[in-house]
Amino acid sequence: MPVRPNASTSMQVAAHLLPARAFDTACELVVRHLSDVAPMGMWAVTRIASGRQIVLATDGDAYPITHGAEVDYAGSMCQWMVSGTAPRIAPDVSAVPEYAAAATHAPIEISSYIGTPIVQPDGELFGTVCGFDPHRKPVSLTEHGPLLDLLSSLLSAVLESDLRATAIARELEQARREAEVDALTGLLNRRGWDRYLRQEEQRFRRFGDPACVVVLDLDHLKSVNDTQGHEAGDRHIRRAATVLAGTVRKGDVLARLGGDEFGIVAVGATPEQAGELVARAERAMATAGVAGSFGHAPYSVVTGFPGAWQAADEAMYEQKRRRRGDGARHGSDRTAPARPVPDQGRPGRHRRA
């Protein structure tokens, strides 16, 4: 005879029955379910950002496309679907002019397409749920329209919940970061920077958010310390910090990472926008009489922040070498050391302040 649960145990839900609250987990569940009930060569959940379509989750083995892959959004099948110009379900893409043209330029063979948008809480487009197949599908594929409506609505709801939880967590982290400041400049210190990158890494991967990492290495600090004293060197660092703080955008993360090194995470920035930020900072620093070498690189879900940091660091040293070669840098502070690949969440070089 089965035992009836008492009042205390009946309130508990088995762990495997708990709903997914993280958006990335929900995406994986959706593509797996769609592969079971509506088989396609590939099902994917994508993020649309900065003119790029980024794959956040995928299921299927017909195409060599994996998590983190990116393609141009303009002219893609999903772009035509989202705009309402073409139908959400096309068992034969050759019968839809927009899809036929997109298939001609696609890097993969596509004969059948199905898709639906994922909408953010403010009504803006976040991304898509989409399926592709190298073969034509029967007209019965159109019967999955209601299922697409349901799953896209569920993903939008999970996205809203996860974004809200993420925003609250970021506010708490902002309060904590206020205690993780560099005593000389008032900026975030290396400990706070490392913790920020460790915690944000999974969030950026989950949502496919764009970002860029910017590295700045000051010039002449050693010369200033040697010829004018360390108080003058401290003023030199503070002047650079003031200039950078006045240059970064709201929401960007700026830190002093060591003696003459600064780091910036330009949240939501494309490489072009990061380049504009660097150009503004270079002009402002020149006006303030402070010189330095910059490098920047985009974040990607494939290499993460360590990969972006390494690429930005290498770009910074390349600029420094070019300036030395052009005779623009007078009095080298040091020779660029060999740079190991940074550990996860602990990018860059560790110097003594």
Short mmCIF file of C-alpha atoms in Angstrom, two decimals:
data_model
loop_
_atom_site.label_atom_id
_atom_site.label_comp_id
_atom_site.label_asym_id
_atom_site.label_seq_id
_atom_site.Cartn_x
_atom_site.Cartn_y
_atom_site.Cartn_z
CA MET A 1 0.00 0.00 0.00
CA PRO A 2 1.50 3.34 -1.01
CA VAL A 3 2.43 5.76 1.75
CA ARG A 4 0.69 9.12 1.59
CA PRO A 5 3.04 12.07 1.97
CA ASN A 6 2.50 14.07 5.11
CA ALA A 7 2.04 17.83 5.19
CA SER A 8 5.74 18.59 5.49
CA THR A 9 6.95 16.39 2.63
CA SER A 10 4.09 17.25 0.26
CA MET A 11 5.41 20.81 -0.01
CA GLN A 12 8.71 19.63 -1.49
CA VAL A 13 9.27 19.10 -5.22
CA ALA A 14 11.73 16.56 -6.52
CA ALA A 15 14.88 18.22 -7.85
CA HIS A 16 14.46 16.81 -11.36
CA LEU A 17 10.95 18.32 -11.57
CA LEU A 18 12.03 21.87 -10.78
CA PRO A 19 11.61 24.27 -13.75
CA ALA A 20 14.64 25.79 -15.47
CA ARG A 21 15.19 29.35 -14.30
CA ALA A 22 18.44 30.04 -16.13
CA PHE A 23 17.95 31.15 -19.71
CA ASP A 24 20.78 29.04 -21.11
CA THR A 25 19.35 25.89 -19.51
CA ALA A 26 15.91 26.66 -20.92
CA CYS A 27 17.42 27.13 -24.39
CA GLU A 28 19.07 23.71 -24.25
CA LEU A 29 15.77 22.10 -23.19
CA VAL A 30 13.88 23.82 -26.00
CA VAL A 31 16.20 22.74 -28.84
CA ARG A 32 16.28 19.17 -27.53
CA HIS A 33 12.49 19.03 -27.32
CA LEU A 34 12.09 20.47 -30.81
CA SER A 35 14.52 17.90 -32.19
CA ASP A 36 12.30 15.18 -30.75
CA VAL A 37 8.91 16.47 -31.88
CA ALA A 38 9.86 18.28 -35.11
CA PRO A 39 13.13 16.79 -36.42
CA MET A 40 15.27 19.18 -38.47
CA GLY A 41 18.88 19.09 -39.55
CA MET A 42 19.56 21.62 -36.78
CA TRP A 43 17.56 23.50 -34.18
CA ALA A 44 19.14 26.58 -32.61
CA VAL A 45 18.48 29.44 -30.23
CA THR A 46 20.29 32.59 -31.32
CA ARG A 47 20.98 36.08 -30.00
CA ILE A 48 20.79 39.07 -32.34
CA ALA A 49 23.24 41.81 -31.35
CA SER A 50 25.26 44.43 -33.22
CA GLY A 51 24.24 43.05 -36.60
CA ARG A 52 25.40 39.54 -35.72
CA GLN A 53 23.45 36.35 -35.04
CA ILE A 54 25.13 34.36 -32.26
CA VAL A 55 24.30 30.71 -31.56
CA LEU A 56 23.49 30.18 -27.87
CA ALA A 57 22.22 26.58 -28.07
CA THR A 58 21.99 24.00 -30.82
CA ASP A 59 20.87 20.44 -31.42
CA GLY A 60 21.32 18.41 -34.59
CA ASP A 61 24.20 17.04 -36.62
CA ALA A 62 23.42 18.11 -40.19
CA TYR A 63 25.60 21.23 -40.02
CA PRO A 64 29.03 22.01 -38.51
CA ILE A 65 27.62 24.80 -36.35
CA THR A 66 28.30 24.90 -32.62
CA HIS A 67 27.71 27.11 -29.60
CA GLY A 68 29.25 30.54 -30.10
CA ALA A 69 29.18 30.53 -33.91
CA GLU A 70 28.33 33.90 -35.47
CA VAL A 71 26.88 34.96 -38.83
CA ASP A 72 25.65 38.22 -40.33
CA TYR A 73 22.04 38.92 -39.42
CA ALA A 74 21.31 41.23 -42.37
CA GLY A 75 19.69 39.29 -45.18
CA SER A 76 19.48 36.08 -43.15
CA MET A 77 16.35 33.94 -43.13
CA CYS A 78 15.70 34.93 -39.52
CA GLN A 79 15.86 38.61 -40.48
CA TRP A 80 13.16 38.11 -43.12
CA MET A 81 11.10 36.06 -40.66
CA VAL A 82 11.33 38.62 -37.84
CA SER A 83 10.39 41.49 -40.13
CA GLY A 84 7.23 39.62 -41.16
CA THR A 85 8.24 39.75 -44.81
CA ALA A 86 8.48 35.96 -45.04
CA PRO A 87 6.52 33.19 -43.27
CA ARG A 88 7.80 31.63 -40.07
CA ILE A 89 7.59 28.14 -41.55
CA ALA A 90 8.83 27.29 -45.03
CA PRO A 91 8.89 23.56 -45.82
CA ASP A 92 10.45 24.51 -49.18
CA VAL A 93 12.56 27.69 -49.04
CA SER A 94 12.73 27.85 -52.84
CA ALA A 95 9.03 28.75 -52.80
CA VAL A 96 9.72 31.92 -50.77
CA PRO A 97 11.75 34.51 -52.73
CA GLU A 98 13.39 36.07 -49.66
CA TYR A 99 14.43 32.70 -48.26
CA ALA A 100 15.58 31.47 -51.67
CA ALA A 101 17.89 34.49 -51.99
CA ALA A 102 19.20 34.03 -48.43
CA ALA A 103 19.85 30.34 -49.06
CA THR A 104 21.91 31.22 -52.12
CA HIS A 105 24.33 33.24 -49.98
CA ALA A 106 24.24 31.01 -46.89
CA PRO A 107 27.44 29.09 -46.01
CA ILE A 108 25.33 25.93 -45.54
CA GLU A 109 22.76 24.18 -47.72
CA ILE A 110 19.24 25.06 -46.58
CA SER A 111 16.10 23.69 -48.22
CA SER A 112 13.67 23.99 -45.29
CA TYR A 113 13.35 26.65 -42.58
CA ILE A 114 11.27 27.31 -39.48
CA GLY A 115 11.69 30.15 -36.98
CA THR A 116 10.11 32.44 -34.40
CA PRO A 117 11.37 35.50 -32.50
CA ILE A 118 12.32 35.73 -28.83
CA VAL A 119 11.22 39.09 -27.42
CA GLN A 120 12.71 41.02 -24.51
CA PRO A 121 10.52 42.49 -21.73
CA ASP A 122 10.59 45.93 -23.42
CA GLY A 123 9.34 44.47 -26.69
CA GLU A 124 12.69 44.60 -28.45
CA LEU A 125 14.03 41.62 -30.35
CA PHE A 126 16.39 39.41 -28.35
CA GLY A 127 16.93 36.54 -30.76
CA THR A 128 15.26 33.62 -32.45
CA VAL A 129 14.40 29.96 -32.20
CA CYS A 130 15.09 28.52 -35.64
CA GLY A 131 15.41 25.24 -37.47
CA PHE A 132 17.16 24.39 -40.75
CA ASP A 133 17.28 21.30 -42.90
CA PRO A 134 19.23 20.49 -46.09
CA HIS A 135 16.14 18.69 -47.48
CA ARG A 136 12.63 19.86 -48.25
CA LYS A 137 10.06 19.04 -45.62
CA PRO A 138 6.39 18.05 -46.05
CA VAL A 139 3.70 20.71 -45.74
CA SER A 140 2.80 19.18 -42.35
CA LEU A 141 5.76 21.12 -40.95
CA THR A 142 3.43 24.11 -40.73
CA GLU A 143 1.44 22.33 -38.04
CA HIS A 144 4.17 23.18 -35.52
CA GLY A 145 3.21 26.86 -35.48
CA PRO A 146 1.36 26.70 -32.12
CA LEU A 147 4.29 24.87 -30.56
CA LEU A 148 6.64 27.64 -31.72
CA ASP A 149 4.32 30.23 -30.18
CA LEU A 150 4.35 28.38 -26.86
CA LEU A 151 8.10 27.82 -26.71
CA SER A 152 9.04 31.35 -27.76
CA SER A 153 6.66 32.73 -25.10
CA LEU A 154 8.20 30.47 -22.47
CA LEU A 155 11.73 31.49 -23.45
CA SER A 156 10.73 35.16 -23.32
CA ALA A 157 9.33 34.63 -19.82
CA VAL A 158 12.47 32.82 -18.62
CA LEU A 159 14.61 35.53 -20.23
CA GLU A 160 12.69 38.26 -18.40
CA SER A 161 13.07 36.45 -15.07
CA ASP A 162 16.76 35.76 -15.60
CA LEU A 163 17.48 39.33 -16.72
CA ARG A 164 15.69 40.68 -13.64
CA ALA A 165 17.64 38.37 -11.34
CA THR A 166 20.86 39.32 -13.12
CA ALA A 167 20.12 43.03 -12.70
CA ILE A 168 19.53 42.58 -8.97
CA ALA A 169 22.73 40.59 -8.62
CA ARG A 170 24.66 43.27 -10.49
CA GLU A 171 23.31 45.96 -8.18
CA LEU A 172 24.54 43.96 -5.20
CA GLU A 173 27.91 43.51 -6.88
CA GLN A 174 28.10 47.24 -7.54
CA ALA A 175 27.70 47.86 -3.81
CA ARG A 176 30.44 45.33 -3.11
CA ARG A 177 32.72 46.84 -5.75
CA GLU A 178 32.58 50.14 -3.91
CA ALA A 179 34.62 48.42 -1.19
CA GLU A 180 37.05 46.95 -3.71
CA VAL A 181 38.68 50.19 -4.76
CA ASP A 182 42.26 51.17 -5.44
CA ALA A 183 43.41 53.50 -2.64
CA LEU A 184 45.39 55.77 -4.98
CA THR A 185 42.83 56.35 -7.73
CA GLY A 186 39.47 55.35 -6.28
CA LEU A 187 38.96 52.95 -9.19
CA LEU A 188 38.18 49.27 -8.94
CA ASN A 189 41.29 47.36 -7.83
CA ARG A 190 42.64 44.10 -9.23
CA ARG A 191 40.78 41.95 -6.70
CA GLY A 192 37.49 43.57 -7.63
CA TRP A 193 38.30 43.32 -11.35
CA ASP A 194 39.10 39.60 -11.11
CA ARG A 195 35.93 38.90 -9.17
CA TYR A 196 33.84 40.88 -11.66
CA LEU A 197 35.20 38.88 -14.59
CA ARG A 198 34.67 35.54 -12.83
CA GLN A 199 31.06 36.34 -12.01
CA GLU A 200 30.16 38.02 -15.29
CA GLU A 201 31.72 35.34 -17.50
CA GLN A 202 28.76 32.97 -17.18
CA ARG A 203 26.25 35.76 -17.62
CA PHE A 204 27.84 36.98 -20.82
CA ARG A 205 27.97 33.40 -22.10
CA ARG A 206 24.34 32.81 -21.15
CA PHE A 207 22.94 35.83 -22.99
CA GLY A 208 25.57 36.23 -25.72
CA ASP A 209 25.95 39.90 -24.79
CA PRO A 210 28.50 41.94 -26.75
CA ALA A 211 31.42 43.55 -24.91
CA CYS A 212 35.02 44.61 -25.50
CA VAL A 213 38.06 44.57 -23.25
CA VAL A 214 40.39 47.58 -23.35
CA VAL A 215 43.93 47.58 -21.94
CA LEU A 216 45.96 50.71 -21.18
CA ASP A 217 49.65 50.72 -20.25
CA LEU A 218 51.00 54.14 -19.21
CA ASP A 219 54.20 55.49 -20.71
CA HIS A 220 57.06 57.12 -18.78
CA LEU A 221 55.90 56.21 -15.26
CA LYS A 222 59.29 54.82 -14.33
CA SER A 223 60.99 57.95 -15.69
CA VAL A 224 58.65 60.18 -13.70
CA ASN A 225 59.32 58.19 -10.52
CA ASP A 226 63.10 58.24 -11.09
CA THR A 227 63.44 61.93 -11.98
CA GLN A 228 60.61 63.62 -10.04
CA GLY A 229 59.89 61.23 -7.20
CA HIS A 230 57.11 58.84 -6.37
CA GLU A 231 54.68 61.58 -5.36
CA ALA A 232 54.91 62.92 -8.91
CA GLY A 233 54.43 59.36 -10.17
CA ASP A 234 51.29 59.04 -8.04
CA ARG A 235 49.96 62.30 -9.49
CA HIS A 236 50.68 60.94 -12.98
CA ILE A 237 48.63 57.81 -12.24
CA ARG A 238 45.78 59.78 -10.68
CA ARG A 239 45.69 62.11 -13.68
CA ALA A 240 45.37 59.13 -16.02
CA ALA A 241 42.64 57.61 -13.83
CA THR A 242 40.67 60.88 -13.86
CA VAL A 243 40.89 61.09 -17.64
CA LEU A 244 39.74 57.48 -18.09
CA ALA A 245 36.87 57.86 -15.62
CA GLY A 246 35.66 60.85 -17.64
CA THR A 247 35.92 58.91 -20.91
CA VAL A 248 34.21 55.56 -20.20
CA ARG A 249 30.48 55.21 -20.66
CA LYS A 250 27.89 54.55 -18.00
CA GLY A 251 27.89 50.85 -17.25
CA ASP A 252 31.51 50.29 -18.33
CA VAL A 253 33.88 48.77 -15.77
CA LEU A 254 37.18 50.59 -15.18
CA ALA A 255 39.97 49.31 -12.93
CA ARG A 256 43.57 50.03 -12.02
CA LEU A 257 45.23 46.63 -12.19
CA GLY A 258 48.76 47.47 -11.12
CA GLY A 259 51.40 50.17 -11.18
CA ASP A 260 50.87 51.55 -14.70
CA GLU A 261 48.15 49.27 -16.03
CA PHE A 262 44.42 49.91 -16.41
CA GLY A 263 41.62 47.72 -17.73
CA ILE A 264 38.16 48.50 -19.09
CA VAL A 265 35.22 46.25 -19.91
CA ALA A 266 33.14 48.21 -22.41
CA VAL A 267 29.80 46.51 -21.76
CA GLY A 268 27.62 46.17 -24.84
CA ALA A 269 30.25 47.74 -27.10
CA THR A 270 31.11 46.59 -30.60
CA PRO A 271 34.77 46.70 -31.71
CA GLU A 272 33.97 49.94 -33.56
CA GLN A 273 32.51 51.54 -30.43
CA ALA A 274 35.50 50.35 -28.39
CA GLY A 275 37.76 51.98 -30.98
CA GLU A 276 35.84 55.23 -30.58
CA LEU A 277 36.20 55.00 -26.80
CA VAL A 278 39.97 54.50 -27.16
CA ALA A 279 40.23 57.45 -29.56
CA ARG A 280 38.40 59.71 -27.06
CA ALA A 281 40.65 58.53 -24.24
CA GLU A 282 43.82 59.12 -26.28
CA ARG A 283 42.76 62.68 -27.09
CA ALA A 284 41.81 63.42 -23.49
CA MET A 285 45.05 61.94 -22.16
CA ALA A 286 47.10 63.96 -24.64
CA THR A 287 45.33 67.13 -23.45
CA ALA A 288 46.10 66.17 -19.84
CA GLY A 289 49.77 65.49 -20.63
CA VAL A 290 49.57 61.74 -20.01
CA ALA A 291 50.71 59.17 -22.59
CA GLY A 292 49.95 55.49 -22.86
CA SER A 293 49.43 52.57 -25.23
CA PHE A 294 45.99 51.07 -25.79
CA GLY A 295 44.71 47.75 -27.08
CA HIS A 296 41.17 46.45 -27.37
CA ALA A 297 39.46 43.23 -28.45
CA PRO A 298 35.88 41.90 -28.51
CA TYR A 299 34.51 39.38 -26.03
CA SER A 300 33.22 36.13 -27.54
CA VAL A 301 31.44 33.19 -25.97
CA VAL A 302 34.14 30.93 -27.40
CA THR A 303 37.28 32.46 -25.81
CA GLY A 304 35.61 34.34 -22.94
CA PHE A 305 37.18 37.25 -21.08
CA PRO A 306 40.63 35.59 -20.87
CA GLY A 307 40.78 35.36 -24.65
CA ALA A 308 39.58 38.95 -25.09
CA TRP A 309 42.12 40.15 -22.54
CA GLN A 310 45.00 38.34 -24.22
CA ALA A 311 44.06 39.75 -27.64
CA ALA A 312 43.72 43.29 -26.22
CA ASP A 313 47.03 42.93 -24.37
CA GLU A 314 48.80 41.82 -27.54
CA ALA A 315 47.25 44.72 -29.47
CA MET A 316 48.47 47.13 -26.79
CA TYR A 317 52.04 45.81 -27.01
CA GLU A 318 51.89 46.01 -30.81
CA GLN A 319 50.95 49.69 -30.54
CA LYS A 320 53.76 50.21 -28.04
CA ARG A 321 56.27 48.55 -30.41
CA ARG A 322 55.07 50.66 -33.35
CA ARG A 323 55.44 53.84 -31.34
CA ARG A 324 58.94 52.85 -30.30
CA GLY A 325 59.81 52.11 -33.91
CA ASP A 326 58.45 55.48 -35.02
CA GLY A 327 60.46 57.25 -32.36
CA ALA A 328 57.30 58.46 -30.66
CA ARG A 329 58.11 56.86 -27.32
CA HIS A 330 61.04 58.51 -25.52
CA GLY A 331 62.68 56.44 -22.81
CA SER A 332 61.31 52.92 -22.64
CA ASP A 333 59.93 51.99 -19.23
CA ARG A 334 60.55 48.32 -19.82
CA THR A 335 60.83 45.63 -22.42
CA ALA A 336 57.62 43.78 -23.18
CA PRO A 337 57.75 40.40 -21.42
CA ALA A 338 56.47 37.14 -22.80
CA ARG A 339 52.77 36.92 -22.00
CA PRO A 340 51.29 33.60 -20.89
CA VAL A 341 47.68 32.78 -21.65
CA PRO A 342 45.70 34.16 -18.68
CA ASP A 343 43.77 31.88 -16.37
CA GLN A 344 39.99 31.97 -16.41
CA GLY A 345 38.83 35.08 -14.60
CA ARG A 346 42.39 36.29 -13.92
CA PRO A 347 43.57 37.95 -17.12
CA GLY A 348 46.60 40.11 -17.65
CA ARG A 349 49.95 40.59 -15.99
CA HIS A 350 50.38 40.96 -12.23
CA ARG A 351 52.57 43.90 -11.33
CA ARG A 352 53.43 45.43 -8.01
CA ALA A 353 51.75 48.83 -7.63
#
